[in-house]
Every structure is written in C-alpha cells, then in structure tokens.
Coordinates of C-alpha atoms and ligand atoms in Angstrom, one line a residue:
Chain W
M4 CA -0.3 0.0 -0.1
N5 CA 1.4 3.1 -0.8
D6 CA 2.3 6.0 1.5
N7 CA 0.4 8.8 -0.4
N8 CA -2.9 6.0 0.1
Q9 CA -2.3 5.9 3.6
K10 CA -2.0 9.4 4.6
D11 CA -5.1 10.3 3.1
K12 CA -7.2 7.4 5.1
E13 CA -5.4 8.8 8.2
G14 CA -6.5 12.2 7.8
L15 CA -10.3 10.9 6.8
S16 CA -13.0 12.2 9.4
R17 CA -15.2 9.7 11.2
R18 CA -18.0 11.7 9.5
Q19 CA -16.5 11.7 6.6
F20 CA -15.9 7.9 6.4
L21 CA -19.3 7.1 7.5
T22 CA -20.6 9.5 4.9
Y23 CA -19.3 6.9 2.1
A24 CA -19.9 4.1 3.6
L25 CA -23.2 4.0 5.4
G26 CA -24.5 6.9 2.1
G27 CA -23.0 4.1 -0.2
T28 CA -24.3 0.6 0.0
G29 CA -26.3 1.0 3.0
A30 CA -29.2 3.4 1.4
F31 CA -29.5 0.7 -1.4
M32 CA -29.9 -1.7 0.8
A33 CA -33.1 -0.2 2.1
A34 CA -34.4 -0.3 -1.4
A35 CA -33.8 -4.2 -1.2
I36 CA -33.7 -6.9 1.1
T37 CA -30.6 -7.1 3.8
M38 CA -29.6 -9.7 5.7
P39 CA -27.1 -9.6 8.5
M40 CA -23.6 -11.5 7.5
I41 CA -23.1 -14.3 10.3
P42 CA -20.1 -13.1 12.2
F43 CA -16.9 -15.8 12.1
T44 CA -16.3 -17.1 15.8
V45 CA -12.4 -16.4 16.0
D46 CA -11.9 -20.0 19.1
P47 CA -15.0 -22.3 19.5
L48 CA -12.8 -24.5 21.2
R49 CA -12.8 -21.8 24.4
R50 CA -16.1 -21.9 23.8
V51 CA -17.0 -25.6 24.1
G52 CA -15.0 -25.1 27.4
A53 CA -11.4 -25.5 28.9
G54 CA -10.5 -29.5 28.9
N55 CA -11.8 -30.0 25.7
F56 CA -10.2 -31.2 22.8
V57 CA -10.4 -32.5 19.0
E58 CA -8.5 -34.9 17.8
A59 CA -7.2 -33.7 14.3
A60 CA -4.3 -36.4 13.3
K61 CA -2.3 -38.7 13.9
V62 CA 1.5 -38.1 15.6
S63 CA 2.9 -40.2 13.2
D64 CA 1.4 -37.6 10.1
F65 CA 4.4 -35.4 11.1
E66 CA 7.9 -35.2 10.8
V67 CA 10.2 -33.7 12.7
G68 CA 11.2 -29.5 11.9
V69 CA 8.5 -29.5 8.9
P70 CA 5.1 -27.8 9.5
K71 CA 2.3 -29.3 8.6
K72 CA -1.0 -27.4 8.2
V73 CA -4.1 -29.6 9.7
E74 CA -7.7 -29.3 9.9
F75 CA -10.4 -30.6 11.8
T76 CA -14.2 -29.8 12.8
V77 CA -15.3 -28.5 16.2
H78 CA -19.2 -28.7 16.6
K79 CA -20.4 -25.4 18.5
K80 CA -23.9 -24.8 20.2
D81 CA -24.7 -21.4 20.1
G82 CA -27.9 -21.2 22.6
W83 CA -30.4 -23.3 20.1
V84 CA -28.0 -22.9 17.2
E85 CA -26.0 -25.7 16.5
S86 CA -23.2 -26.0 13.7
D87 CA -19.7 -26.9 12.8
V88 CA -16.6 -24.7 12.3
K89 CA -14.0 -26.3 10.3
L90 CA -10.6 -25.4 11.5
S91 CA -7.3 -25.4 11.0
A92 CA -3.2 -25.1 12.7
W93 CA 0.3 -25.4 11.5
V94 CA 1.8 -28.3 13.3
L95 CA 5.7 -28.4 13.9
K96 CA 7.3 -31.8 15.3
K97 CA 10.0 -30.2 17.3
Q98 CA 13.7 -32.2 17.8
D99 CA 12.7 -33.4 21.4
G100 CA 9.7 -35.1 20.3
T101 CA 7.3 -32.1 21.6
F102 CA 4.9 -30.3 19.2
L103 CA 3.9 -27.4 18.6
A104 CA 0.5 -26.1 17.3
M105 CA -0.1 -22.9 15.3
S106 CA -3.0 -20.8 14.5
P107 CA -2.6 -19.9 10.9
I108 CA -4.3 -16.4 11.7
C109 CA -1.5 -14.0 11.7
T110 CA -1.4 -11.5 14.7
H111 CA -1.1 -8.1 13.0
L112 CA -4.9 -7.9 12.3
G113 CA -6.2 -11.7 11.2
C114 CA -5.4 -12.4 7.8
Q115 CA -4.9 -16.3 7.3
V116 CA -0.5 -16.9 7.1
N117 CA 0.7 -19.3 4.4
G118 CA 3.3 -21.7 5.2
G119 CA 5.6 -23.3 2.8
K120 CA 8.6 -20.2 2.1
E121 CA 11.6 -21.6 1.5
G122 CA 14.8 -19.9 3.9
D123 CA 14.3 -18.5 7.8
Y124 CA 11.0 -17.4 7.5
F125 CA 8.3 -20.6 6.6
F126 CA 5.2 -18.6 7.1
H127 CA 4.1 -15.2 5.4
C128 CA 0.9 -13.2 5.4
P129 CA 0.1 -12.0 2.6
C130 CA -1.9 -8.7 3.6
H131 CA 0.9 -6.1 5.2
D132 CA 4.1 -9.2 4.5
S133 CA 4.6 -10.8 7.7
F134 CA 7.1 -13.5 7.8
F135 CA 7.1 -15.5 10.8
T136 CA 9.7 -19.0 11.5
K137 CA 8.9 -22.2 11.5
D138 CA 8.0 -21.7 15.3
G139 CA 5.6 -19.1 14.2
V140 CA 8.2 -16.0 15.8
P141 CA 7.6 -12.6 13.5
K142 CA 10.5 -11.6 11.4
P143 CA 11.8 -8.1 13.5
G144 CA 10.6 -5.1 11.5
V145 CA 7.5 -6.5 10.2
P146 CA 3.6 -5.3 11.1
A147 CA 3.2 -8.7 13.3
T148 CA 4.3 -8.5 16.2
R149 CA 3.8 -11.4 18.5
P150 CA 4.3 -15.0 17.7
L151 CA 1.1 -17.4 16.0
D152 CA -1.0 -18.2 18.8
T153 CA -0.9 -21.3 19.8
Y154 CA -3.1 -24.4 20.1
A155 CA -3.5 -26.2 23.8
I156 CA -2.3 -30.3 23.1
D157 CA -3.5 -33.0 25.0
E158 CA -0.7 -35.0 26.5
N159 CA -2.8 -38.0 27.3
A160 CA -3.8 -38.3 23.8
L161 CA -0.2 -37.9 22.6
K162 CA 0.6 -40.7 24.4
E163 CA -2.1 -42.4 22.5
G164 CA -0.7 -41.5 19.0
K165 CA -3.1 -38.7 18.3
L166 CA -2.9 -35.1 18.1
A167 CA -6.0 -33.4 20.0
L168 CA -6.6 -29.6 20.0
G169 CA -7.9 -27.8 22.5
A170 CA -8.1 -24.1 23.2
I171 CA -6.0 -21.3 21.7
S172 CA -3.9 -18.7 24.1
Q173 CA -1.7 -16.1 23.0
R174 CA 2.3 -16.4 23.1
K175 CA 3.8 -12.8 24.5
A176 CA 5.9 -10.7 21.7
Chain N
M17 CA -13.1 -7.0 8.1
L18 CA -17.0 -6.6 8.5
L19 CA -17.8 -2.8 7.9
H20 CA -21.1 -3.1 9.6
N21 CA -19.9 -4.3 12.8
L22 CA -16.7 -1.8 13.3
P23 CA -17.0 0.9 16.4
Y24 CA -16.1 4.0 14.5
D25 CA -13.0 4.7 16.6
K26 CA -11.8 0.8 15.6
L27 CA -12.7 1.9 12.2
E28 CA -10.1 5.0 11.8
E29 CA -6.9 3.0 13.9
L30 CA -8.0 0.4 11.1
L31 CA -8.3 2.5 8.2
P32 CA -4.0 2.7 7.4
Y33 CA -3.8 -1.1 6.4
I34 CA -7.3 -1.4 4.8
D35 CA -7.4 -0.5 0.3
T36 CA -9.8 -3.4 -1.0
L37 CA -13.0 -3.1 -0.6
I38 CA -15.0 -6.4 -1.5
L39 CA -18.6 -6.1 -2.5
P40 CA -20.8 -9.1 -2.9
I41 CA -23.3 -8.6 -5.6
G42 CA -26.3 -11.4 -5.5
S43 CA -29.7 -11.8 -7.3
L44 CA -33.0 -13.0 -6.1
T45 CA -35.0 -14.5 -9.1
I46 CA -37.1 -17.7 -9.5
P47 CA -34.0 -20.0 -9.9
K48 CA -34.3 -22.0 -13.6
Q49 CA -34.0 -25.1 -11.7
A50 CA -37.7 -25.8 -9.8
A51 CA -36.0 -27.7 -6.9
D52 CA -33.3 -25.0 -5.8
P53 CA -34.9 -22.3 -3.3
I54 CA -35.6 -19.0 -4.3
G55 CA -32.7 -16.8 -3.5
K56 CA -30.0 -19.6 -3.9
D57 CA -27.4 -17.2 -5.9
L58 CA -27.8 -14.9 -3.1
Q59 CA -26.6 -17.5 0.0
L60 CA -24.0 -18.6 -2.3
V61 CA -22.5 -15.2 -2.8
R62 CA -23.2 -14.3 0.3
R63 CA -21.3 -17.7 2.1
V64 CA -18.5 -17.1 -0.6
A65 CA -17.9 -13.5 0.3
T66 CA -18.0 -14.4 4.1
G67 CA -15.4 -17.4 3.8
V68 CA -13.2 -14.8 1.4
E69 CA -13.3 -12.3 4.2
Q70 CA -11.8 -14.8 6.9
Q71 CA -8.7 -15.4 5.1
L72 CA -8.3 -11.7 4.1
T73 CA -9.8 -9.9 7.2
G74 CA -6.8 -7.5 8.0
R75 CA -6.9 -5.9 4.5
V76 CA -10.2 -6.4 2.9
F77 CA -13.4 -4.7 4.2
L78 CA -16.6 -6.6 3.6
L79 CA -19.4 -4.5 2.4
P80 CA -22.9 -5.1 2.7
E81 CA -24.0 -7.5 -0.2
V82 CA -26.5 -5.1 -3.0
I83 CA -29.3 -7.5 -4.2
H84 CA -30.7 -7.1 -7.9
T85 CA -34.0 -8.5 -7.6
N86 CA -36.4 -10.0 -11.1
F87 CA -39.0 -11.5 -11.1
E88 CA -41.7 -12.7 -14.4
L89 CA -45.0 -13.8 -12.7
P90 CA -46.8 -13.2 -14.8
E91 CA -45.7 -9.7 -15.6
Q92 CA -41.9 -9.1 -15.3
F93 CA -40.6 -6.7 -11.9
G94 CA -37.7 -5.8 -10.3
M95 CA -34.6 -3.6 -11.0
A96 CA -34.1 -2.7 -14.4
V97 CA -30.0 -3.8 -14.8
E98 CA -28.8 -0.3 -15.6
I99 CA -30.6 0.9 -12.5
L100 CA -27.9 -1.6 -10.5
G101 CA -25.2 -0.6 -12.9
K102 CA -25.5 2.9 -12.7
Y103 CA -26.0 2.3 -8.7
L104 CA -22.9 0.0 -7.9
Y105 CA -20.5 3.3 -10.3
E106 CA -21.7 5.4 -7.7
S107 CA -21.6 4.2 -4.9
L108 CA -18.3 2.6 -5.6
L109 CA -16.9 5.8 -6.9
S110 CA -17.4 7.6 -3.7
F111 CA -15.2 5.3 -1.9
K112 CA -11.9 6.7 -4.0
Q113 CA -11.7 9.9 -2.0
P114 CA -11.0 8.5 1.4
G115 CA -8.4 6.0 -0.1
F116 CA -10.1 2.8 -1.4
E117 CA -8.2 2.0 -4.2
K118 CA -8.9 -1.2 -4.9
I119 CA -12.1 -2.9 -5.4
V120 CA -13.6 -6.7 -5.7
L121 CA -16.8 -7.2 -7.4
L122 CA -18.0 -10.8 -6.5
Y123 CA -21.2 -12.2 -7.9
G124 CA -23.0 -15.4 -8.9
N125 CA -25.3 -14.9 -11.6
E126 CA -24.1 -14.7 -15.1
E127 CA -26.7 -12.8 -16.4
L128 CA -25.7 -10.0 -14.1
S129 CA -21.8 -10.0 -16.2
A130 CA -22.6 -7.7 -18.7
V131 CA -23.8 -5.0 -16.7
I132 CA -20.4 -5.8 -14.0
E133 CA -18.0 -5.8 -16.6
Q134 CA -19.2 -2.5 -18.3
T135 CA -19.3 -0.4 -14.1
S136 CA -15.8 -2.0 -13.8
S137 CA -14.8 -0.2 -17.4
K138 CA -16.2 2.9 -16.0
L139 CA -15.1 2.5 -12.9
L140 CA -11.5 1.7 -14.1
E141 CA -11.6 5.2 -16.5
A142 CA -12.6 6.9 -12.9
G143 CA -9.1 5.8 -11.3
L144 CA -10.4 3.1 -9.4
R145 CA -8.5 -0.5 -9.9
V146 CA -11.4 -3.1 -9.8
M147 CA -11.2 -7.0 -9.9
V148 CA -14.7 -8.8 -11.0
Q149 CA -14.9 -12.1 -9.9
P150 CA -17.8 -14.3 -10.9
I151 CA -18.0 -17.3 -8.9
V152 CA -18.5 -20.8 -10.5
W153 CA -20.7 -23.2 -8.9
Q154 CA -21.7 -26.0 -11.1
E155 CA -24.5 -28.1 -10.2
G156 CA -23.6 -30.9 -7.5
S157 CA -20.3 -29.5 -6.1
N158 CA -20.0 -29.8 -2.9
E159 CA -18.3 -28.8 0.0
T160 CA -14.7 -29.3 -1.2
D161 CA -15.8 -27.7 -3.9
F162 CA -17.1 -24.8 -2.2
D163 CA -13.7 -24.4 -0.2
M164 CA -11.3 -25.1 -3.6
N165 CA -13.6 -21.9 -4.8
V166 CA -12.6 -19.8 -1.9
Q167 CA -9.4 -20.5 -2.2
Q168 CA -8.9 -19.6 -5.6
I169 CA -10.7 -16.0 -5.0
V170 CA -8.5 -15.7 -2.3
Q171 CA -5.5 -16.1 -4.7
N172 CA -7.1 -14.4 -7.4
I173 CA -6.8 -11.1 -4.8
I174 CA -3.6 -11.9 -3.6
D175 CA -2.5 -11.2 -7.3
F176 CA -4.6 -8.6 -7.9
W177 CA -2.5 -6.8 -5.2
Q178 CA 0.4 -7.6 -6.3
S179 CA -0.5 -7.1 -10.1
Ligands
FES203 S1 -2.5 -9.2 8.6 FE1 -0.5 -9.9 8.5 S2 0.6 -8.3 7.7 FE2 -1.2 -7.7 8.5

C-alpha cells in the first residue's frame, strides 16, 4: 500500500467515512432486502470449554522440523444454534519430540498466513507482508509483533498416538 | 473486516491498513431449477464473500451485499440492470476519496456479467482498480468444491494486490 494512500485515509474524519460507507451501499439496501452476514467465531474451542480437545491428526503424520497444516471440525452450540466450524492449525514436530500447534491467523490484523516458504521464514502473511519462522516467531520489523497463537495439546492423547487440540492462547512478543 | 460491525473508533485505527473493498452482488430471482430455493444465488454469494473475508480480514472491508431482484410472474417486476449498474458505479466511486483504491466485485448470476463488466470499465476510467470475480458453481458441487472456490478467489485477490 503506498504512503499517500495511507496518509489520505489517516486524515479522513469519522464523519466523512461514515458518509461514504453508509450513504453508499447502505442506502441501496433500504430499497432491497438485507440480511446480516454471519460473524466468524474465532475460537470455538474456547467456547466448548477448557479441557475440551478435538482430534486433529495422528502423531505419525508429522516429520520433525517441517510444519504441516491440519484441518479439523468443531461442533459448536450457541443457544439453540448448532453448527460445525472448520478450523486449521500448523503443527510443528520438534527435535525433542514435542509438538507446537499454531493458529494460521496472523497476529497483526487477522489474515490467514501461508506456509511453505524457503529460508528462515516459513510463514508469510499476504496482507501486509509479515513473515514468521517455523515456530511462528515474527521477523523483526514486520507489522506483526506477536508470535502466532498456539492451540493447547492433549498430552494424554499424544501417548495414544493422536494429536488432539484445545483452546487457543496467545504467546508474548 | 465486516464494515458494519466495527465501532467507529476502531474504523479509524484500521483505515491505514485497508485498501480493498469487497462488494458481494447477489440475485433474487425465480430459480431455473424448480427444486432450488429462491435466493440460492444470494446465499452462495454471501457464503463465498464471508469465506474470502475471513482469510483476508486485515486488508479488506466486506461491504453489505447489494441485491438485484428480477421476477417474471406473470408480469416482470424488479430492478432494471441499468439501475443496478448506475447504482454500483456511483456508490463505489464515493469510496475513492477516502483512499479505497481497490475493489472486488463478487457475483454468481451470469446474467449480471455484462452490467458488472461495464461498471468495472467505468470505474477503471475513473481511476479505481477493479477486479471482477464471478463465482463458478456447478450443479452437484460439494463442500470441498466450495472451499476450493473460496481458496481460488483468495489467491486471485492476492495476485490482484501484487499486479
Ligand atoms: S494481517 Fe498479517 S501482516 Fe497485516
């Protein structure tokens, strides 16, 4: 994004922006039919309660030192609404045999990071060019300042050869 | 970001990072296949738009969808496509001054292709960058196809940023 563009927007008053935003599509919507978008629940695992884990993969699926993306589904109940939420994690098996399961959500403003980059920084966020190491630590100077969040891992399931993931928590910068 | 869900002070904080608007354009018509629900296209456009926004949330604003209606039962009523085109042009042009220079027009109904392409050309002439993104949905497609569709559109938007 270029600097001029950023400056213009920084100088934009709240009132001006709302005039554009709501006077734009909003006015039209009054003449048509409108329905709200469904908001995305960022951490449904936290909602189902601490200590709840969902099986996401087998321990044997991972190679040491190579993060791999796993996808899994969480069944969520919100009042009378029940739904399945698809989640994903980047899982790194470390040299000592322990696992790190990272959220794919960039800690800058929430875009999905892509994995598989060569070199020191395995993850890249396409939105504002943040880079992260295999462990999810951001490159100095990029917009993201915190490491990628991590999922809790069920130690008991690991002993049975299963990787089960729980609530997400933040790591410090 | 979902524009209409943001508190105003948060908006100002985010503006420097957001340069792309996604506008879903849905159709409300009598479906061609009798078994399909009315508004199937609208639901599809809405789901795809939400899926794309979730992955690129830090750099895009998802605008409330615009809905085009057209019924023939037995008289035709609804909105002329010319009005849709004029509306799209004028409302999107108003986003230029605050600095939103990139616009993604997301739609599913191929009958709207011509008017959306024309509007896109006019917006380009007015100095905006526009990506027109039809959603391709075959009968019998499943959830995996849906995810691949979203993934492809996300990649197209990243390419659009880099072009
Ligand atoms: S959201 Fe990832 S760098 Fe901004």
